[in-house]
Tab-separated table of C-alpha atoms in Angstrom:
chain	number	residue	atom	x	y	z
A	1	MET	CA	-23.753	-37.225	9.488
A	2	LYS	CA	-25.779	-34.135	8.374
A	3	ARG	CA	-28.679	-36.016	9.819
A	4	LEU	CA	-27.198	-36.889	13.247
A	5	ALA	CA	-26.244	-33.292	13.187
A	6	LEU	CA	-29.633	-31.543	12.867
A	7	LEU	CA	-31.065	-34.294	15.128
A	8	LEU	CA	-28.740	-32.741	17.785
A	9	LEU	CA	-29.458	-29.336	17.228
A	10	PHE	CA	-33.484	-29.894	17.929
A	11	THR	CA	-33.401	-32.744	20.716
A	12	LEU	CA	-30.563	-30.278	22.590
A	13	PRO	CA	-32.624	-27.835	23.471
A	14	LEU	CA	-35.455	-29.991	24.486
A	15	PHE	CA	-32.852	-32.258	26.509
A	16	SER	CA	-31.554	-29.256	28.106
A	17	ASN	CA	-35.279	-27.629	28.915
A	18	ALA	CA	-35.876	-31.134	30.505
A	19	GLN	CA	-33.509	-31.164	32.879
A	20	ASP	CA	-34.979	-28.367	34.947
A	21	LEU	CA	-38.394	-29.928	34.935
A	22	ASP	CA	-40.432	-32.611	37.317
A	23	SER	CA	-40.721	-36.044	36.261
A	24	LEU	CA	-43.641	-38.244	37.291
A	25	VAL	CA	-43.770	-41.895	36.324
A	26	MET	CA	-47.800	-43.461	36.976
A	27	THR	CA	-48.331	-46.735	38.186
A	28	ASN	CA	-49.729	-47.263	35.081
A	29	GLY	CA	-46.581	-46.744	33.528
A	30	ASP	CA	-47.090	-43.002	31.800
A	31	LEU	CA	-44.708	-40.430	32.200
A	32	ILE	CA	-45.366	-36.841	33.029
A	33	VAL	CA	-43.073	-33.974	32.596
A	34	GLY	CA	-43.225	-30.740	33.812
A	35	GLU	CA	-43.027	-28.179	36.737
A	36	ILE	CA	-45.020	-29.299	40.261
A	37	LYS	CA	-46.749	-26.465	41.366
A	38	SER	CA	-48.196	-28.093	44.899
A	39	MET	CA	-49.761	-31.175	46.130
A	40	ASP	CA	-52.218	-30.888	48.656
A	41	ARG	CA	-55.362	-32.947	50.110
A	42	GLY	CA	-53.791	-36.008	48.054
A	43	VAL	CA	-54.160	-33.998	44.432
A	44	VAL	CA	-50.757	-32.754	42.805
A	45	GLU	CA	-50.996	-29.642	40.391
A	46	ILE	CA	-48.800	-30.431	37.562
A	47	GLU	CA	-48.105	-27.296	35.031
A	48	THR	CA	-47.024	-28.623	31.568
A	49	ASP	CA	-46.135	-27.155	28.447
A	50	TYR	CA	-48.428	-29.005	26.343
A	51	SER	CA	-51.140	-28.258	27.941
A	52	ASP	CA	-53.573	-25.063	28.356
A	53	SER	CA	-54.658	-25.953	31.862
A	54	ASN	CA	-52.484	-27.879	34.612
A	55	PHE	CA	-53.134	-31.448	35.308
A	56	LYS	CA	-54.009	-32.443	38.922
A	57	ILE	CA	-53.452	-36.495	39.521
A	58	GLU	CA	-53.762	-38.167	42.793
A	59	TRP	CA	-50.514	-38.180	44.820
A	60	SER	CA	-51.437	-42.048	45.590
A	61	GLY	CA	-51.245	-42.882	41.240
A	62	ILE	CA	-47.642	-42.005	41.643
A	63	GLN	CA	-45.113	-44.893	41.717
A	64	LYS	CA	-41.618	-42.694	40.896
A	65	MET	CA	-40.971	-38.818	40.939
A	66	PHE	CA	-37.172	-37.207	40.219
A	67	CYS	CA	-37.914	-32.841	41.218
A	68	HIS	CA	-35.479	-30.305	40.449
A	69	THR	CA	-38.086	-27.780	41.941
A	70	ASN	CA	-37.518	-26.934	45.371
A	71	PHE	CA	-40.578	-27.790	47.518
A	72	LEU	CA	-41.589	-26.607	51.156
A	73	ILE	CA	-42.408	-30.354	52.172
A	74	SER	CA	-44.779	-30.922	55.138
A	75	LEU	CA	-44.702	-34.548	56.347
A	76	SER	CA	-47.865	-36.328	58.549
A	77	ASP	CA	-45.809	-35.981	61.932
A	78	GLY	CA	-45.227	-32.964	61.603
A	79	ARG	CA	-41.852	-32.322	60.782
A	80	ARG	CA	-41.205	-29.659	57.614
A	81	TYR	CA	-38.464	-29.327	55.165
A	82	ASN	CA	-36.875	-27.150	52.042
A	83	GLY	CA	-36.058	-29.286	49.009
A	84	HIS	CA	-36.565	-30.983	46.262
A	85	ILE	CA	-37.750	-34.919	45.993
A	86	THR	CA	-36.259	-37.939	43.649
A	87	SER	CA	-37.407	-41.631	44.616
A	88	THR	CA	-35.698	-44.986	43.038
A	89	ASN	CA	-38.738	-47.424	44.210
A	90	PRO	CA	-42.670	-46.656	45.329
A	91	GLU	CA	-41.471	-47.186	48.556
A	92	THR	CA	-38.735	-44.469	49.416
A	93	PHE	CA	-39.493	-41.411	48.133
A	94	HIS	CA	-35.871	-39.236	49.486
A	95	ILE	CA	-35.882	-35.764	50.412
A	96	ILE	CA	-32.615	-33.474	49.539
A	97	SER	CA	-32.109	-30.558	52.065
A	98	ASP	CA	-29.581	-28.175	51.877
A	99	LYS	CA	-29.675	-28.444	55.660
A	100	ASP	CA	-31.281	-31.235	56.560
A	101	GLY	CA	-29.162	-33.544	53.752
A	102	THR	CA	-31.036	-36.582	52.159
A	103	VAL	CA	-34.298	-38.176	54.774
A	104	ASP	CA	-35.779	-41.151	53.720
A	105	VAL	CA	-39.688	-41.084	53.698
A	106	THR	CA	-42.172	-43.115	52.092
A	107	PRO	CA	-45.173	-41.365	50.003
A	108	ASN	CA	-47.378	-41.296	52.891
A	109	ASP	CA	-45.254	-39.433	55.147
A	110	ILE	CA	-45.230	-36.229	52.325
A	111	VAL	CA	-48.588	-34.372	53.075
A	112	TYR	CA	-48.153	-30.899	51.252
A	113	LEU	CA	-45.395	-30.277	48.800
A	114	LYS	CA	-45.587	-26.153	47.784
A	115	SER	CA	-43.119	-24.731	45.318
A	116	VAL	CA	-40.861	-22.094	47.526
A	117	ASN	CA	-39.959	-19.965	44.234
A	118	GLN	CA	-43.758	-19.197	43.831
A	119	SER	CA	-45.322	-15.909	43.723
A	120	PHE	CA	-47.461	-13.919	46.765
A	121	LEU	CA	-50.585	-14.510	44.764
A	122	SER	CA	-49.445	-18.365	43.683
A	123	LYS	CA	-49.413	-19.197	47.535
A	124	LEU	CA	-53.325	-17.773	47.954
A	125	SER	CA	-56.475	-20.185	47.843
A	126	ALA	CA	-59.756	-18.508	47.240
A	127	ASN	CA	-63.149	-19.943	46.674
A	128	ILE	CA	-67.050	-18.139	46.615
A	129	ASP	CA	-70.082	-19.804	46.703
A	130	LEU	CA	-73.648	-18.305	46.416
A	131	GLY	CA	-76.979	-20.058	46.923
A	132	TYR	CA	-80.665	-18.398	46.388
A	133	SER	CA	-84.180	-19.742	47.008
A	134	TYR	CA	-87.666	-18.544	46.465
A	135	THR	CA	-90.947	-19.897	47.473
A	136	LYS	CA	-94.276	-17.440	45.781
A	137	ALA	CA	-96.455	-18.879	48.712
A	138	ASN	CA	-95.037	-16.304	51.251
A	139	ASN	CA	-92.632	-14.424	48.693
A	140	LEU	CA	-90.185	-15.877	51.306
A	141	SER	CA	-86.682	-15.043	49.280
A	142	GLN	CA	-83.372	-16.395	50.584
A	143	LEU	CA	-79.884	-15.460	49.725
A	144	ASN	CA	-76.860	-17.169	51.219
A	145	LEU	CA	-73.057	-16.219	50.286
A	146	GLY	CA	-70.206	-17.767	51.554
A	147	THR	CA	-66.113	-16.690	51.030
A	148	PHE	CA	-62.757	-18.540	51.758
A	149	LEU	CA	-59.569	-16.445	51.308
A	150	GLY	CA	-55.936	-18.985	52.104
A	151	TYR	CA	-52.651	-18.160	52.261
A	152	THR	CA	-49.701	-21.060	53.313
A	153	SER	CA	-45.907	-20.033	53.730
A	154	ASN	CA	-43.124	-21.830	55.134
A	155	ARG	CA	-44.320	-21.436	58.955
A	156	TRP	CA	-47.120	-20.329	59.098
A	157	SER	CA	-50.632	-20.196	57.575
A	158	ALA	CA	-53.463	-17.102	57.657
A	159	THR	CA	-57.345	-18.340	56.176
A	160	LEU	CA	-60.401	-15.685	56.204
A	161	THR	CA	-63.836	-16.773	55.798
A	162	GLY	CA	-67.318	-15.175	55.808
A	163	THR	CA	-70.750	-16.108	55.390
A	164	SER	CA	-74.521	-14.286	54.901
A	165	LEU	CA	-77.474	-15.253	54.847
A	166	LYS	CA	-80.519	-12.619	54.418
A	167	SER	CA	-84.171	-14.217	54.047
A	168	THR	CA	-87.205	-12.036	53.810
A	169	GLN	CA	-91.141	-12.966	53.517
A	170	ASP	CA	-94.707	-11.963	54.111
A	171	ASN	CA	-95.902	-10.843	57.511
A	172	ALA	CA	-92.798	-11.472	59.317
A	173	ASP	CA	-89.557	-9.821	60.765
A	174	ASN	CA	-86.914	-9.816	58.009
A	175	ILE	CA	-83.505	-12.330	59.252
A	176	GLU	CA	-80.012	-12.003	58.486
A	177	ARG	CA	-77.343	-13.492	59.097
A	178	ASN	CA	-73.172	-12.875	59.376
A	179	GLU	CA	-70.217	-14.027	60.260
A	180	GLY	CA	-66.695	-13.909	59.591
A	181	ASN	CA	-63.731	-15.148	60.820
A	182	LEU	CA	-59.637	-13.975	60.842
A	183	THR	CA	-57.713	-16.667	61.844
A	184	GLY	CA	-53.365	-17.409	61.565
A	185	ASN	CA	-51.988	-20.685	62.348
A	186	TYR	CA	-47.423	-20.521	63.271
A	187	PHE	CA	-46.695	-24.431	62.987
A	188	LEU	CA	-44.602	-26.047	65.694
A	189	PRO	CA	-41.991	-29.863	65.342
A	190	HIS	CA	-44.282	-32.502	66.022
A	191	ASP	CA	-47.688	-31.142	64.356
A	192	PHE	CA	-48.117	-28.653	66.895
A	193	TYR	CA	-49.267	-24.761	66.107
A	194	PHE	CA	-49.641	-21.847	67.701
A	195	THR	CA	-53.330	-20.243	66.915
A	196	ALA	CA	-55.016	-16.934	67.098
A	197	SER	CA	-58.051	-16.083	65.319
A	198	ALA	CA	-60.286	-13.015	65.864
A	199	GLY	CA	-64.012	-13.393	64.865
A	200	TYR	CA	-67.580	-11.093	64.560
A	201	LEU	CA	-71.457	-12.537	64.121
A	202	THR	CA	-74.266	-10.720	63.532
A	203	ASN	CA	-77.775	-12.564	64.075
A	204	THR	CA	-81.270	-11.269	64.005
A	205	GLU	CA	-82.309	-14.308	65.855
A	206	GLN	CA	-80.826	-14.108	68.856
A	207	SER	CA	-81.111	-10.025	69.093
A	208	ILE	CA	-77.380	-10.372	68.269
A	209	ASN	CA	-76.529	-6.717	66.529
A	210	LEU	CA	-72.434	-7.129	66.784
A	211	ARG	CA	-70.497	-9.965	68.348
A	212	LEU	CA	-66.811	-9.577	68.640
A	213	ILE	CA	-64.178	-12.384	69.748
A	214	PHE	CA	-60.635	-12.596	69.953
A	215	SER	CA	-58.559	-16.025	70.518
A	216	GLY	CA	-55.206	-17.704	71.092
A	217	GLY	CA	-54.144	-21.144	72.034
A	218	PHE	CA	-52.227	-23.605	70.636
A	219	GLY	CA	-53.402	-26.731	69.103
A	220	LYS	CA	-52.200	-30.595	67.560
A	221	TYR	CA	-53.392	-32.575	64.890
A	222	ILE	CA	-53.979	-36.324	65.855
A	223	ILE	CA	-54.251	-37.418	62.499
A	224	HIS	CA	-52.764	-35.805	59.273
A	225	THR	CA	-52.075	-37.217	56.399
A	226	ASN	CA	-53.132	-37.489	52.630
A	227	THR	CA	-56.763	-38.365	52.885
A	228	ALA	CA	-57.647	-36.936	56.563
A	229	TYR	CA	-56.866	-34.783	59.432
A	230	TRP	CA	-58.107	-34.500	62.383
A	231	GLY	CA	-56.857	-32.001	64.851
A	232	PHE	CA	-57.735	-30.574	68.515
A	233	SER	CA	-57.224	-26.753	70.070
A	234	THR	CA	-57.744	-24.997	73.122
A	235	GLY	CA	-57.056	-21.663	74.705
A	236	ALA	CA	-58.392	-18.409	75.969
A	237	SER	CA	-60.878	-15.761	74.158
A	238	TYR	CA	-62.416	-12.215	75.178
A	239	LEU	CA	-65.856	-12.141	74.078
A	240	ASN	CA	-67.598	-8.519	73.368
A	241	GLU	CA	-71.226	-8.347	72.558
A	242	THR	CA	-74.178	-5.547	72.109
A	243	PHE	CA	-77.832	-6.335	70.849
A	244	SER	CA	-80.321	-5.330	69.075
A	245	PRO	CA	-83.305	-3.592	70.479
A	246	VAL	CA	-86.719	-5.119	70.956
A	247	THR	CA	-90.057	-3.908	70.752
A	248	ASP	CA	-92.668	-4.731	73.465
A	249	GLU	CA	-95.889	-5.454	71.018
A	250	THR	CA	-98.593	-4.545	74.122
A	251	THR	CA	-96.443	-1.148	74.890
A	252	GLY	CA	-94.749	-0.290	71.400
A	253	GLN	CA	-91.565	0.213	73.877
A	254	SER	CA	-88.149	-0.720	72.897
A	255	THR	CA	-85.951	-1.944	74.863
A	256	THR	CA	-82.316	-3.264	74.937
A	257	ALA	CA	-80.296	-5.454	76.571
A	258	GLU	CA	-77.039	-4.480	78.347
A	259	PRO	CA	-73.833	-5.281	76.199
A	260	ARG	CA	-71.482	-7.817	77.549
A	261	SER	CA	-67.837	-8.751	77.918
A	262	SER	CA	-66.258	-11.820	79.438
A	263	ALA	CA	-63.226	-14.248	79.184
A	264	GLU	CA	-63.842	-17.386	78.421
A	265	TRP	CA	-61.540	-20.796	77.691
A	266	TYR	CA	-62.230	-22.923	74.777
A	267	LEU	CA	-61.823	-26.202	73.734
A	268	GLY	CA	-62.186	-26.778	69.287
A	269	THR	CA	-62.038	-29.714	67.122
A	270	GLU	CA	-61.604	-29.551	63.281
A	271	VAL	CA	-62.074	-32.870	60.956
A	272	ASN	CA	-61.403	-32.984	57.092
A	273	LEU	CA	-62.068	-36.202	54.729
A	274	PHE	CA	-60.752	-35.237	50.728
A	275	ASP	CA	-60.035	-38.861	49.406
A	276	THR	CA	-63.674	-39.337	48.669
A	277	GLY	CA	-62.936	-39.237	44.783
A	278	ASP	CA	-64.783	-35.873	43.809
A	279	LEU	CA	-66.642	-35.168	47.430
A	280	SER	CA	-65.161	-33.194	50.740
A	281	PHE	CA	-66.347	-32.845	54.116
A	282	PHE	CA	-65.364	-30.789	56.615
A	283	THR	CA	-66.628	-30.012	60.346
A	284	GLY	CA	-65.440	-27.820	62.862
A	285	ALA	CA	-67.112	-27.106	66.197
A	286	LYS	CA	-65.774	-24.823	69.431
A	287	GLY	CA	-67.546	-24.958	72.372
A	288	TYR	CA	-66.786	-22.251	75.011
A	289	ARG	CA	-67.036	-21.805	78.884
A	290	SER	CA	-67.680	-18.110	80.641
A	291	LEU	CA	-64.824	-17.662	82.935
A	292	SER	CA	-66.858	-14.558	84.821
A	293	ASN	CA	-70.340	-16.281	84.539
A	294	GLU	CA	-70.139	-20.023	85.823
A	295	ASP	CA	-73.753	-20.634	83.904
A	296	ARG	CA	-73.047	-19.660	80.655
A	297	TRP	CA	-71.714	-21.927	77.851
A	298	ARG	CA	-71.475	-21.259	74.214
A	299	ALA	CA	-70.922	-23.423	71.147
A	300	ASP	CA	-70.506	-22.868	67.591
A	301	VAL	CA	-70.582	-25.838	65.116
A	302	ASN	CA	-70.698	-25.835	61.371
A	303	ALA	CA	-70.058	-28.283	58.776
A	304	ASN	CA	-70.194	-28.619	54.566
A	305	ILE	CA	-69.942	-31.220	52.260
A	306	LYS	CA	-68.566	-30.227	48.902
A	307	TYR	CA	-68.787	-31.711	45.626
A	308	ASP	CA	-66.040	-30.990	42.384
A	309	LEU	CA	-67.253	-30.207	39.316
A	310	PRO	CA	-65.116	-29.355	35.791
A	311	LEU	CA	-63.491	-26.124	35.811
A	312	ASP	CA	-62.697	-25.594	39.099
A	313	PHE	CA	-66.526	-25.085	39.848
A	314	TYR	CA	-68.373	-26.754	42.744
A	315	ILE	CA	-71.288	-27.694	44.601
A	316	LYS	CA	-71.823	-27.641	48.299
A	317	MET	CA	-74.432	-28.154	51.073
A	318	GLY	CA	-73.402	-26.210	54.882
A	319	TYR	CA	-74.687	-26.597	58.093
A	320	ASN	CA	-73.789	-23.734	60.803
A	321	MET	CA	-75.131	-23.428	64.629
A	322	ASN	CA	-75.077	-21.478	67.701
A	323	TYR	CA	-75.923	-22.350	71.306
A	324	ASP	CA	-76.269	-19.740	74.078
A	325	SER	CA	-77.322	-20.910	77.049
A	326	LYS	CA	-77.682	-17.594	78.912
A	327	PRO	CA	-79.057	-15.625	75.248
A	328	ALA	CA	-79.998	-12.137	75.523
A	329	GLU	CA	-83.303	-11.650	76.979
A	330	ALA	CA	-85.168	-11.435	73.191
A	331	GLY	CA	-82.840	-14.382	71.775
A	332	LYS	CA	-83.170	-17.730	71.826
A	333	GLU	CA	-80.680	-20.317	73.104
A	334	VAL	CA	-79.847	-22.100	69.731
A	335	ASP	CA	-80.174	-20.654	66.108
A	336	PHE	CA	-79.160	-22.873	63.197
A	337	GLN	CA	-79.156	-22.950	59.097
A	338	TYR	CA	-78.568	-25.669	56.296
A	339	THR	CA	-77.535	-23.535	52.714
A	340	PHE	CA	-77.263	-25.034	49.565
A	341	GLY	CA	-74.757	-23.441	46.828
A	342	PHE	CA	-73.105	-22.994	43.422
A	343	GLY	CA	-69.563	-21.972	43.936
A	344	TRP	CA	-66.241	-21.921	41.929
A	345	GLU	CA	-62.357	-21.834	43.901
A	346	LEU	CA	-59.282	-20.533	42.571
């Protein structure tokens, strides 16, 4: 009896603590107990008492789950719930919500989880990457920098991105390109959303001293799963541009193109593939048609491939392209860049 009493004395606190944790049963029979922080892009992050760092496991490897954590839950058809998840078989997961009761879904229906009792900082995601190259033949030096900051809440998300490239070489003008964008999305039923953004661009290749663009519209995800998403957006934008002065090599006189502003209509698309092991691929494109100058078209395209390394490091290759059918007098219609960098994400 004394031994039984001692056993209960030591095990009851552990059992009581386990009642507040989440349990995952894997397809190979393993059991993981901890607190699920999130599930995004097919990867679950869970914190345990027996590891210094959080575990990251594939969503497809989970057979059953019994959760006490309350989540913000997004489904592939655009529905959103606040609640916790339990399951009795691999084919059916039960979302238990105080507002909506019990909703039965398949595991593939769930595309996003976020613990709702997390702090503001824990809802942030961020990464930064840096690349540098040097060629001795003409003292060509090139530096590129990329940054990303994101925040997701129950009904809206915001992202802040920035890229910068500077290149110098002998007997040639310096090249500089800086771009930034702030985007906010408000999610609606059935995977529709409102979107608004503000961005800037400076580009010596196209003689753009500063381009400011403000956009607003709506979009919809056509595909939204644990392996990929693909969506479209459309709306209106306002463009304001100033240009860099250009010096005539013959006369030595400097001239500057007149500032321009115009209203535009845009159509955009995004594709994100992330169920490829440690590789992920993203591409986005927007086409703009001027409403005040029917002969002017613009397009912005960007794409990147990222390979994840241990300890949240990664390597990334990127491509950016800007097209303008009516550039400044000294600018070029097309400018593009390839980048390669090493980075870290939070």
